[in-house]
PDB file of C-alpha atoms in Angstrom:
ATOM      1  CA  MET X   9      91.290 129.098 101.832  1.00  0.00           C
ATOM      2  CA  LYS X  10      89.898 130.816  98.840  1.00  0.00           C
ATOM      3  CA  PHE X  11      89.554 127.566  96.697  1.00  0.00           C
ATOM      4  CA  PHE X  12      86.816 126.307  99.162  1.00  0.00           C
ATOM      5  CA  ARG X  13      84.560 128.547  97.613  1.00  0.00           C
ATOM      6  CA  TYR X  14      84.648 126.830  94.349  1.00  0.00           C
ATOM      7  CA  ILE X  15      83.873 123.165  95.849  1.00  0.00           C
ATOM      8  CA  PRO X  16      80.074 123.782  95.829  1.00  0.00           C
ATOM      9  CA  VAL X  17      80.238 124.509  92.108  1.00  0.00           C
ATOM     10  CA  ILE X  18      82.341 121.306  91.444  1.00  0.00           C
ATOM     11  CA  ALA X  19      80.028 119.169  93.583  1.00  0.00           C
ATOM     12  CA  ALA X  20      76.687 120.563  91.830  1.00  0.00           C
ATOM     13  CA  ALA X  21      78.189 119.531  88.353  1.00  0.00           C
ATOM     14  CA  PHE X  22      78.819 116.067  89.939  1.00  0.00           C
ATOM     15  CA  CYS X  23      75.586 115.707  91.033  1.00  0.00           C
ATOM     16  CA  ALA X  24      73.767 116.984  87.847  1.00  0.00           C
ATOM     17  CA  LEU X  25      75.985 114.558  85.872  1.00  0.00           C
ATOM     18  CA  ALA X  26      75.073 111.580  88.298  1.00  0.00           C
ATOM     19  CA  ALA X  27      71.281 112.430  88.160  1.00  0.00           C
ATOM     20  CA  HIS X  28      71.275 112.624  84.462  1.00  0.00           C
ATOM     21  CA  ALA X  29      73.004 109.102  84.310  1.00  0.00           C
ATOM     22  CA  ILE X  30      70.425 107.607  86.763  1.00  0.00           C
ATOM     23  CA  ASP X  31      67.480 108.837  84.575  1.00  0.00           C
ATOM     24  CA  GLU X  32      68.904 107.148  81.622  1.00  0.00           C
ATOM     25  CA  ALA X  33      70.047 103.990  83.375  1.00  0.00           C
ATOM     26  CA  SER X  34      67.297 101.856  82.327  1.00  0.00           C
ATOM     27  CA  ASP X  35      68.345 102.173  78.553  1.00  0.00           C
ATOM     28  CA  GLY X  36      71.507 100.215  79.223  1.00  0.00           C
ATOM     29  CA  PRO X  37      74.671  99.866  81.353  1.00  0.00           C
ATOM     30  CA  ILE X  38      75.539 103.222  82.953  1.00  0.00           C
ATOM     31  CA  TRP X  39      79.101 102.897  81.630  1.00  0.00           C
ATOM     32  CA  THR X  40      77.677 103.172  78.060  1.00  0.00           C
ATOM     33  CA  LYS X  41      76.346 106.542  78.723  1.00  0.00           C
ATOM     34  CA  PHE X  42      79.908 107.929  78.940  1.00  0.00           C
ATOM     35  CA  GLU X  43      82.555 108.911  76.521  1.00  0.00           C
ATOM     36  CA  TYR X  44      86.261 107.978  77.883  1.00  0.00           C
ATOM     37  CA  GLU X  45      89.409 109.605  76.845  1.00  0.00           C
ATOM     38  CA  VAL X  46      93.097 109.044  77.965  1.00  0.00           C
ATOM     39  CA  ASN X  47      95.518 111.802  76.922  1.00  0.00           C
ATOM     40  CA  ALA X  48      99.018 112.817  77.011  1.00  0.00           C
ATOM     41  CA  GLY X  49     101.034 115.886  76.374  1.00  0.00           C
ATOM     42  CA  THR X  50     103.490 118.586  77.441  1.00  0.00           C
ATOM     43  CA  ASN X  51     102.985 122.079  78.963  1.00  0.00           C
ATOM     44  CA  ILE X  52     104.638 125.058  77.620  1.00  0.00           C
ATOM     45  CA  GLY X  53     104.867 128.131  79.851  1.00  0.00           C
ATOM     46  CA  GLY X  54     105.612 129.522  83.039  1.00  0.00           C
ATOM     47  CA  ALA X  55     104.755 131.341  86.388  1.00  0.00           C
ATOM     48  CA  SER X  56     104.540 134.951  85.391  1.00  0.00           C
ATOM     49  CA  PRO X  57     103.651 138.432  87.106  1.00  0.00           C
ATOM     50  CA  LEU X  58     100.855 140.299  85.545  1.00  0.00           C
ATOM     51  CA  PRO X  59     101.860 142.957  84.273  1.00  0.00           C
ATOM     52  CA  LEU X  60     105.627 142.494  84.313  1.00  0.00           C
ATOM     53  CA  PRO X  61     106.680 144.732  87.486  1.00  0.00           C
ATOM     54  CA  ALA X  62     109.261 147.350  87.575  1.00  0.00           C
ATOM     55  CA  GLU X  63     111.621 145.432  89.568  1.00  0.00           C
ATOM     56  CA  ILE X  64     112.386 143.019  86.663  1.00  0.00           C
ATOM     57  CA  ARG X  65     114.132 145.068  84.157  1.00  0.00           C
ATOM     58  CA  HIS X  66     115.007 142.419  81.402  1.00  0.00           C
ATOM     59  CA  ILE X  67     114.604 138.759  80.828  1.00  0.00           C
ATOM     60  CA  ASP X  68     117.872 137.455  79.622  1.00  0.00           C
ATOM     61  CA  HIS X  69     116.980 133.833  79.221  1.00  0.00           C
ATOM     62  CA  TYR X  70     113.747 131.712  79.224  1.00  0.00           C
ATOM     63  CA  SER X  71     113.329 127.981  79.179  1.00  0.00           C
ATOM     64  CA  PRO X  72     110.027 126.188  79.671  1.00  0.00           C
ATOM     65  CA  ASN X  73     111.793 122.741  80.200  1.00  0.00           C
ATOM     66  CA  LEU X  74     110.198 119.173  79.418  1.00  0.00           C
ATOM     67  CA  ASN X  75     106.767 119.490  81.258  1.00  0.00           C
ATOM     68  CA  LEU X  76     104.788 116.106  80.669  1.00  0.00           C
ATOM     69  CA  GLN X  77     101.319 115.508  81.504  1.00  0.00           C
ATOM     70  CA  LEU X  78      99.172 112.058  81.524  1.00  0.00           C
ATOM     71  CA  GLY X  79      95.533 112.114  82.168  1.00  0.00           C
ATOM     72  CA  ALA X  80      92.005 110.871  81.622  1.00  0.00           C
ATOM     73  CA  THR X  81      88.660 112.272  80.898  1.00  0.00           C
ATOM     74  CA  VAL X  82      85.007 111.284  81.378  1.00  0.00           C
ATOM     75  CA  THR X  83      82.402 113.230  79.195  1.00  0.00           C
ATOM     76  CA  LYS X  84      78.679 112.930  79.466  1.00  0.00           C
ATOM     77  CA  TRP X  85      76.917 114.070  76.378  1.00  0.00           C
ATOM     78  CA  LEU X  86      73.519 115.634  77.097  1.00  0.00           C
ATOM     79  CA  GLY X  87      70.372 115.697  74.931  1.00  0.00           C
ATOM     80  CA  VAL X  88      69.243 113.787  71.738  1.00  0.00           C
ATOM     81  CA  ARG X  89      71.660 115.912  69.473  1.00  0.00           C
ATOM     82  CA  LYS X  90      74.759 115.420  72.123  1.00  0.00           C
ATOM     83  CA  GLU X  91      75.841 118.713  71.199  1.00  0.00           C
ATOM     84  CA  TRP X  92      76.555 119.761  74.901  1.00  0.00           C
ATOM     85  CA  GLY X  93      78.329 117.847  77.431  1.00  0.00           C
ATOM     86  CA  VAL X  94      79.943 117.857  80.962  1.00  0.00           C
ATOM     87  CA  ALA X  95      83.459 116.440  81.377  1.00  0.00           C
ATOM     88  CA  VAL X  96      85.478 115.587  84.454  1.00  0.00           C
ATOM     89  CA  GLY X  97      89.130 114.883  84.109  1.00  0.00           C
ATOM     90  CA  VAL X  98      92.132 113.893  86.099  1.00  0.00           C
ATOM     91  CA  ARG X  99      95.730 114.510  85.240  1.00  0.00           C
ATOM     92  CA  LEU X 100      99.216 114.184  86.595  1.00  0.00           C
ATOM     93  CA  GLU X 101     101.438 116.920  85.220  1.00  0.00           C
ATOM     94  CA  THR X 102     104.593 118.991  85.764  1.00  0.00           C
ATOM     95  CA  LYS X 103     104.760 122.681  85.539  1.00  0.00           C
ATOM     96  CA  GLY X 104     108.095 124.545  85.490  1.00  0.00           C
ATOM     97  CA  MET X 105     110.492 126.854  83.862  1.00  0.00           C
ATOM     98  CA  GLU X 106     114.186 128.351  84.232  1.00  0.00           C
ATOM     99  CA  THR X 107     114.833 131.913  83.619  1.00  0.00           C
ATOM    100  CA  LYS X 108     117.632 134.498  83.869  1.00  0.00           C
ATOM    101  CA  ALA X 109     116.908 138.095  84.608  1.00  0.00           C
ATOM    102  CA  ARG X 110     118.298 141.570  85.302  1.00  0.00           C
ATOM    103  CA  VAL X 111     116.383 143.135  88.322  1.00  0.00           C
ATOM    104  CA  LYS X 112     116.440 146.106  90.437  1.00  0.00           C
ATOM    105  CA  ASN X 113     115.154 146.465  94.273  1.00  0.00           C
ATOM    106  CA  TYR X 114     113.829 142.827  93.802  1.00  0.00           C
ATOM    107  CA  GLY X 115     112.897 141.333  97.172  1.00  0.00           C
ATOM    108  CA  MET X 116     115.262 138.537  97.960  1.00  0.00           C
ATOM    109  CA  GLU X 117     116.476 136.103 100.851  1.00  0.00           C
ATOM    110  CA  ILE X 118     119.896 134.506 100.129  1.00  0.00           C
ATOM    111  CA  TYR X 119     122.325 132.416 101.945  1.00  0.00           C
ATOM    112  CA  GLN X 120     126.099 133.408 102.212  1.00  0.00           C
ATOM    113  CA  ASP X 121     128.581 131.241 104.108  1.00  0.00           C
ATOM    114  CA  GLY X 122     125.668 129.705 106.125  1.00  0.00           C
ATOM    115  CA  LYS X 123     124.238 133.182 107.014  1.00  0.00           C
ATOM    116  CA  LYS X 124     120.775 134.426 105.814  1.00  0.00           C
ATOM    117  CA  LEU X 125     120.722 137.817 104.427  1.00  0.00           C
ATOM    118  CA  SER X 126     117.324 139.532 103.271  1.00  0.00           C
ATOM    119  CA  GLY X 127     116.665 142.875 101.479  1.00  0.00           C
ATOM    120  CA  ARG X 128     116.523 144.253  98.118  1.00  0.00           C
ATOM    121  CA  TRP X 129     118.509 142.891  95.394  1.00  0.00           C
ATOM    122  CA  THR X 130     119.898 144.667  92.128  1.00  0.00           C
ATOM    123  CA  GLY X 131     121.751 142.580  89.749  1.00  0.00           C
ATOM    124  CA  ARG X 132     121.185 139.279  87.869  1.00  0.00           C
ATOM    125  CA  VAL X 133     119.004 136.285  89.246  1.00  0.00           C
ATOM    126  CA  GLN X 134     118.681 132.840  88.021  1.00  0.00           C
ATOM    127  CA  THR X 135     115.589 130.894  88.890  1.00  0.00           C
ATOM    128  CA  LYS X 136     114.159 127.285  88.512  1.00  0.00           C
ATOM    129  CA  TYR X 137     110.549 126.546  89.261  1.00  0.00           C
ATOM    130  CA  HIS X 138     109.425 123.104  89.233  1.00  0.00           C
ATOM    131  CA  SER X 139     105.930 121.631  90.449  1.00  0.00           C
ATOM    132  CA  GLN X 140     104.303 118.204  90.191  1.00  0.00           C
ATOM    133  CA  GLN X 141     100.613 118.331  90.456  1.00  0.00           C
ATOM    134  CA  LEU X 142      97.338 116.364  90.574  1.00  0.00           C
ATOM    135  CA  VAL X 143      94.836 118.479  88.592  1.00  0.00           C
ATOM    136  CA  VAL X 144      91.002 117.983  88.389  1.00  0.00           C
ATOM    137  CA  PRO X 145      89.214 120.108  85.646  1.00  0.00           C
ATOM    138  CA  VAL X 146      85.379 120.247  85.424  1.00  0.00           C
ATOM    139  CA  THR X 147      84.467 121.720  82.026  1.00  0.00           C
ATOM    140  CA  ALA X 148      81.362 122.297  79.669  1.00  0.00           C
ATOM    141  CA  VAL X 149      82.014 120.807  76.522  1.00  0.00           C
ATOM    142  CA  TRP X 150      80.562 121.918  72.944  1.00  0.00           C
ATOM    143  CA  ARG X 151      80.666 119.804  70.022  1.00  0.00           C
ATOM    144  CA  LEU X 152      80.872 122.085  66.830  1.00  0.00           C
ATOM    145  CA  ASN X 153      80.762 119.224  64.178  1.00  0.00           C
ATOM    146  CA  LYS X 154      81.991 115.615  64.109  1.00  0.00           C
ATOM    147  CA  ARG X 155      85.580 116.671  64.259  1.00  0.00           C
ATOM    148  CA  PHE X 156      85.857 119.817  66.400  1.00  0.00           C
ATOM    149  CA  LYS X 157      84.852 120.383  70.245  1.00  0.00           C
ATOM    150  CA  VAL X 158      85.721 123.097  72.632  1.00  0.00           C
ATOM    151  CA  ASN X 159      85.783 122.979  76.239  1.00  0.00           C
ATOM    152  CA  ALA X 160      85.984 125.671  79.389  1.00  0.00           C
ATOM    153  CA  GLY X 161      85.614 125.524  82.926  1.00  0.00           C
ATOM    154  CA  PRO X 162      87.633 125.750  86.248  1.00  0.00           C
ATOM    155  CA  TYR X 163      90.243 123.142  87.916  1.00  0.00           C
ATOM    156  CA  LEU X 164      91.504 122.312  91.270  1.00  0.00           C
ATOM    157  CA  SER X 165      95.185 121.412  91.788  1.00  0.00           C
ATOM    158  CA  PHE X 166      97.226 119.679  94.424  1.00  0.00           C
ATOM    159  CA  ALA X 167     101.060 120.067  94.198  1.00  0.00           C
ATOM    160  CA  PHE X 168     102.897 117.176  95.856  1.00  0.00           C
ATOM    161  CA  GLU X 169     106.130 118.349  94.965  1.00  0.00           C
ATOM    162  CA  ASN X 170     107.459 122.067  94.812  1.00  0.00           C
ATOM    163  CA  ASP X 171     110.567 123.668  94.024  1.00  0.00           C
ATOM    164  CA  PHE X 172     111.539 127.388  93.488  1.00  0.00           C
ATOM    165  CA  ASP X 173     115.194 128.096  94.066  1.00  0.00           C
ATOM    166  CA  GLY X 174     118.228 129.611  92.154  1.00  0.00           C
ATOM    167  CA  PHE X 175     120.949 132.052  92.764  1.00  0.00           C
ATOM    168  CA  VAL X 176     122.025 135.766  92.467  1.00  0.00           C
ATOM    169  CA  TYR X 177     125.126 137.178  91.013  1.00  0.00           C
ATOM    170  CA  ASP X 178     126.770 140.236  89.522  1.00  0.00           C
ATOM    171  CA  GLY X 179     125.046 142.733  91.787  1.00  0.00           C
ATOM    172  CA  TYR X 180     124.437 143.750  95.449  1.00  0.00           C
ATOM    173  CA  LEU X 181     121.921 143.273  98.026  1.00  0.00           C
ATOM    174  CA  ARG X 182     120.661 146.149 100.105  1.00  0.00           C
ATOM    175  CA  GLU X 183     119.968 144.677 103.623  1.00  0.00           C
ATOM    176  CA  GLY X 184     116.411 145.265 104.911  1.00  0.00           C
ATOM    177  CA  ASP X 185     115.506 148.043 102.298  1.00  0.00           C
ATOM    178  CA  PRO X 186     116.785 150.023  99.415  1.00  0.00           C
ATOM    179  CA  THR X 187     118.847 152.260 101.782  1.00  0.00           C
ATOM    180  CA  GLY X 188     120.317 149.544 103.873  1.00  0.00           C
ATOM    181  CA  ASP X 189     123.940 148.031 104.186  1.00  0.00           C
ATOM    182  CA  LYS X 190     125.319 147.099 100.718  1.00  0.00           C
ATOM    183  CA  VAL X 191     126.686 143.725 100.101  1.00  0.00           C
ATOM    184  CA  VAL X 192     128.473 143.357  96.822  1.00  0.00           C
ATOM    185  CA  PHE X 193     128.714 140.144  94.772  1.00  0.00           C
ATOM    186  CA  GLU X 194     131.304 140.444  91.941  1.00  0.00           C
ATOM    187  CA  GLY X 195     133.025 138.115  89.493  1.00  0.00           C
ATOM    188  CA  ASP X 196     132.142 134.479  90.251  1.00  0.00           C
ATOM    189  CA  SER X 197     130.815 135.363  93.606  1.00  0.00           C
ATOM    190  CA  GLN X 198     127.131 134.165  93.998  1.00  0.00           C
ATOM    191  CA  ALA X 199     124.607 133.320  96.582  1.00  0.00           C
ATOM    192  CA  SER X 200     121.749 130.804  96.649  1.00  0.00           C
ATOM    193  CA  TYR X 201     117.937 131.156  97.451  1.00  0.00           C
ATOM    194  CA  ASP X 202     115.337 128.621  97.894  1.00  0.00           C
ATOM    195  CA  PHE X 203     111.666 129.588  98.204  1.00  0.00           C
ATOM    196  CA  GLY X 204     110.257 126.191  97.627  1.00  0.00           C
ATOM    197  CA  ASP X 205     108.591 125.735 101.255  1.00  0.00           C
ATOM    198  CA  GLU X 206     106.887 128.991 100.495  1.00  0.00           C
ATOM    199  CA  LEU X 207     104.760 127.570  97.425  1.00  0.00           C
ATOM    200  CA  ARG X 208     101.112 126.808  97.625  1.00  0.00           C
ATOM    201  CA  HIS X 209      99.900 123.200  97.621  1.00  0.00           C
ATOM    202  CA  PHE X 210      96.414 124.066  96.508  1.00  0.00           C
ATOM    203  CA  GLN X 211      95.834 126.111  93.339  1.00  0.00           C
ATOM    204  CA  TRP X 212      92.937 126.941  91.143  1.00  0.00           C
ATOM    205  CA  GLY X 213      92.351 128.359  87.692  1.00  0.00           C
ATOM    206  CA  LEU X 214      90.475 128.296  84.507  1.00  0.00           C
ATOM    207  CA  GLN X 215      90.927 126.026  81.351  1.00  0.00           C
ATOM    208  CA  ALA X 216      89.837 126.461  77.951  1.00  0.00           C
ATOM    209  CA  GLY X 217      90.836 124.456  74.575  1.00  0.00           C
ATOM    210  CA  VAL X 218      89.923 122.738  71.682  1.00  0.00           C
ATOM    211  CA  SER X 219      90.045 119.032  70.326  1.00  0.00           C
ATOM    212  CA  TRP X 220      90.135 117.907  66.832  1.00  0.00           C
ATOM    213  CA  SER X 221      89.517 114.417  65.559  1.00  0.00           C
ATOM    214  CA  ALA X 222      92.551 113.311  63.330  1.00  0.00           C
ATOM    215  CA  TYR X 223      91.135 109.812  63.026  1.00  0.00           C
ATOM    216  CA  LYS X 224      88.076 107.872  64.590  1.00  0.00           C
ATOM    217  CA  HIS X 225      89.709 107.537  68.114  1.00  0.00           C
ATOM    218  CA  LEU X 226      92.701 109.776  68.034  1.00  0.00           C
ATOM    219  CA  LEU X 227      92.499 113.346  68.941  1.00  0.00           C
ATOM    220  CA  VAL X 228      94.823 116.371  68.862  1.00  0.00           C
ATOM    221  CA  ASN X 229      94.407 118.569  71.968  1.00  0.00           C
ATOM    222  CA  ALA X 230      95.387 122.064  72.750  1.00  0.00           C
ATOM    223  CA  ASN X 231      94.196 123.786  76.172  1.00  0.00           C
ATOM    224  CA  LEU X 232      95.409 127.014  77.748  1.00  0.00           C
ATOM    225  CA  VAL X 233      95.447 126.723  81.538  1.00  0.00           C
ATOM    226  CA  TRP X 234      95.447 129.931  83.572  1.00  0.00           C
ATOM    227  CA  GLY X 235      96.231 129.928  87.353  1.00  0.00           C
ATOM    228  CA  CYS X 236      94.018 132.437  89.109  1.00  0.00           C
ATOM    229  CA  ASN X 237      95.978 132.734  92.543  1.00  0.00           C
ATOM    230  CA  ASP X 238      99.471 133.327  93.412  1.00  0.00           C
ATOM    231  CA  ILE X 239     101.942 130.347  93.289  1.00  0.00           C
ATOM    232  CA  PHE X 240     103.181 131.512  96.743  1.00  0.00           C
ATOM    233  CA  LYS X 241     101.342 131.477  99.954  1.00  0.00           C
ATOM    234  CA  SER X 242      99.726 134.793 101.102  1.00  0.00           C
ATOM    235  CA  SER X 243     102.063 134.873 104.094  1.00  0.00           C
ATOM    236  CA  PHE X 244     104.943 134.901 101.931  1.00  0.00           C
ATOM    237  CA  LYS X 245     106.235 138.740 101.409  1.00  0.00           C
ATOM    238  CA  THR X 246     109.577 138.598 100.137  1.00  0.00           C
ATOM    239  CA  VAL X 247     108.712 138.410  96.326  1.00  0.00           C
ATOM    240  CA  SER X 248     106.442 141.660  96.259  1.00  0.00           C
ATOM    241  CA  PHE X 249     104.383 140.622  93.223  1.00  0.00           C
ATOM    242  CA  ASP X 250     102.004 137.778  92.323  1.00  0.00           C
ATOM    243  CA  LEU X 251     103.288 134.955  90.130  1.00  0.00           C
ATOM    244  CA  TYR X 252     100.482 133.279  88.103  1.00  0.00           C
ATOM    245  CA  PRO X 253     100.870 129.848  86.358  1.00  0.00           C
ATOM    246  CA  ILE X 254     100.129 130.139  82.743  1.00  0.00           C
ATOM    247  CA  TYR X 255     100.518 127.232  80.433  1.00  0.00           C
ATOM    248  CA  LEU X 256      99.536 125.963  77.010  1.00  0.00           C
ATOM    249  CA  ASN X 257      99.196 122.318  76.928  1.00  0.00           C
ATOM    250  CA  VAL X 258      99.324 120.396  73.506  1.00  0.00           C
ATOM    251  CA  GLY X 259      99.070 116.669  73.072  1.00  0.00           C
ATOM    252  CA  PHE X 260      97.165 113.620  71.978  1.00  0.00           C
ATOM    253  CA  GLY X 261      94.131 111.674  73.307  1.00  0.00           C
ATOM    254  CA  TYR X 262      92.535 108.450  72.503  1.00  0.00           C
ATOM    255  CA  VAL X 263      88.647 108.130  72.680  1.00  0.00           C
ATOM    256  CA  PHE X 264      87.214 104.737  73.641  1.00  0.00           C
TER     257      PHE X 264
END
């Protein structure tokens, strides 16, 4: 799997952090050498193709849903000035969205009267994406001044619950390919689909953001999280384009 290539980078960051802590252990208890933060927020965004493919003709509706996040971060500041640091975090979060779109020749597998049909769909499609994940970011931190700091680095995530389902309506399916037999859905007729089992459990990406100290212990955080691999498994070919999770997380943190 591709994400394994980033494990040595993360391991090296942990080792460097531990070595620095050991060097300074004689100056006092090791836990006093770190800055601790608990944080909470919400994710706004979705899983999107880049760029928007020709199959998607128009987005009729989009809802980010309520995607909550709860986590903690440990930061080790380096040097006498403590301008630079290394942070390791862990958070539980939800990512999701709901969309309605008008598509043409969109890869699809649907269920009608207990029968599975696959091919190219032209018409309207409604989708709900929902994922609950454990995320571990490892970031470099730069303190601009007493109130502002920025961070950037990679993250790994494990999804322990995945859903990607919906239904199609007001259109037709060409079985097999765009020239196959035509199955028409008109009026209130619709058919469901469920691609949840085809979603990846492991994902990786990049995070960058800023924190502002509103008070002595209270932070306001904003982080852009950009997934670097498709949310679907590489073996899944029904959806012919990649979908990348792109979210803006905004929230608050408390520093000890």
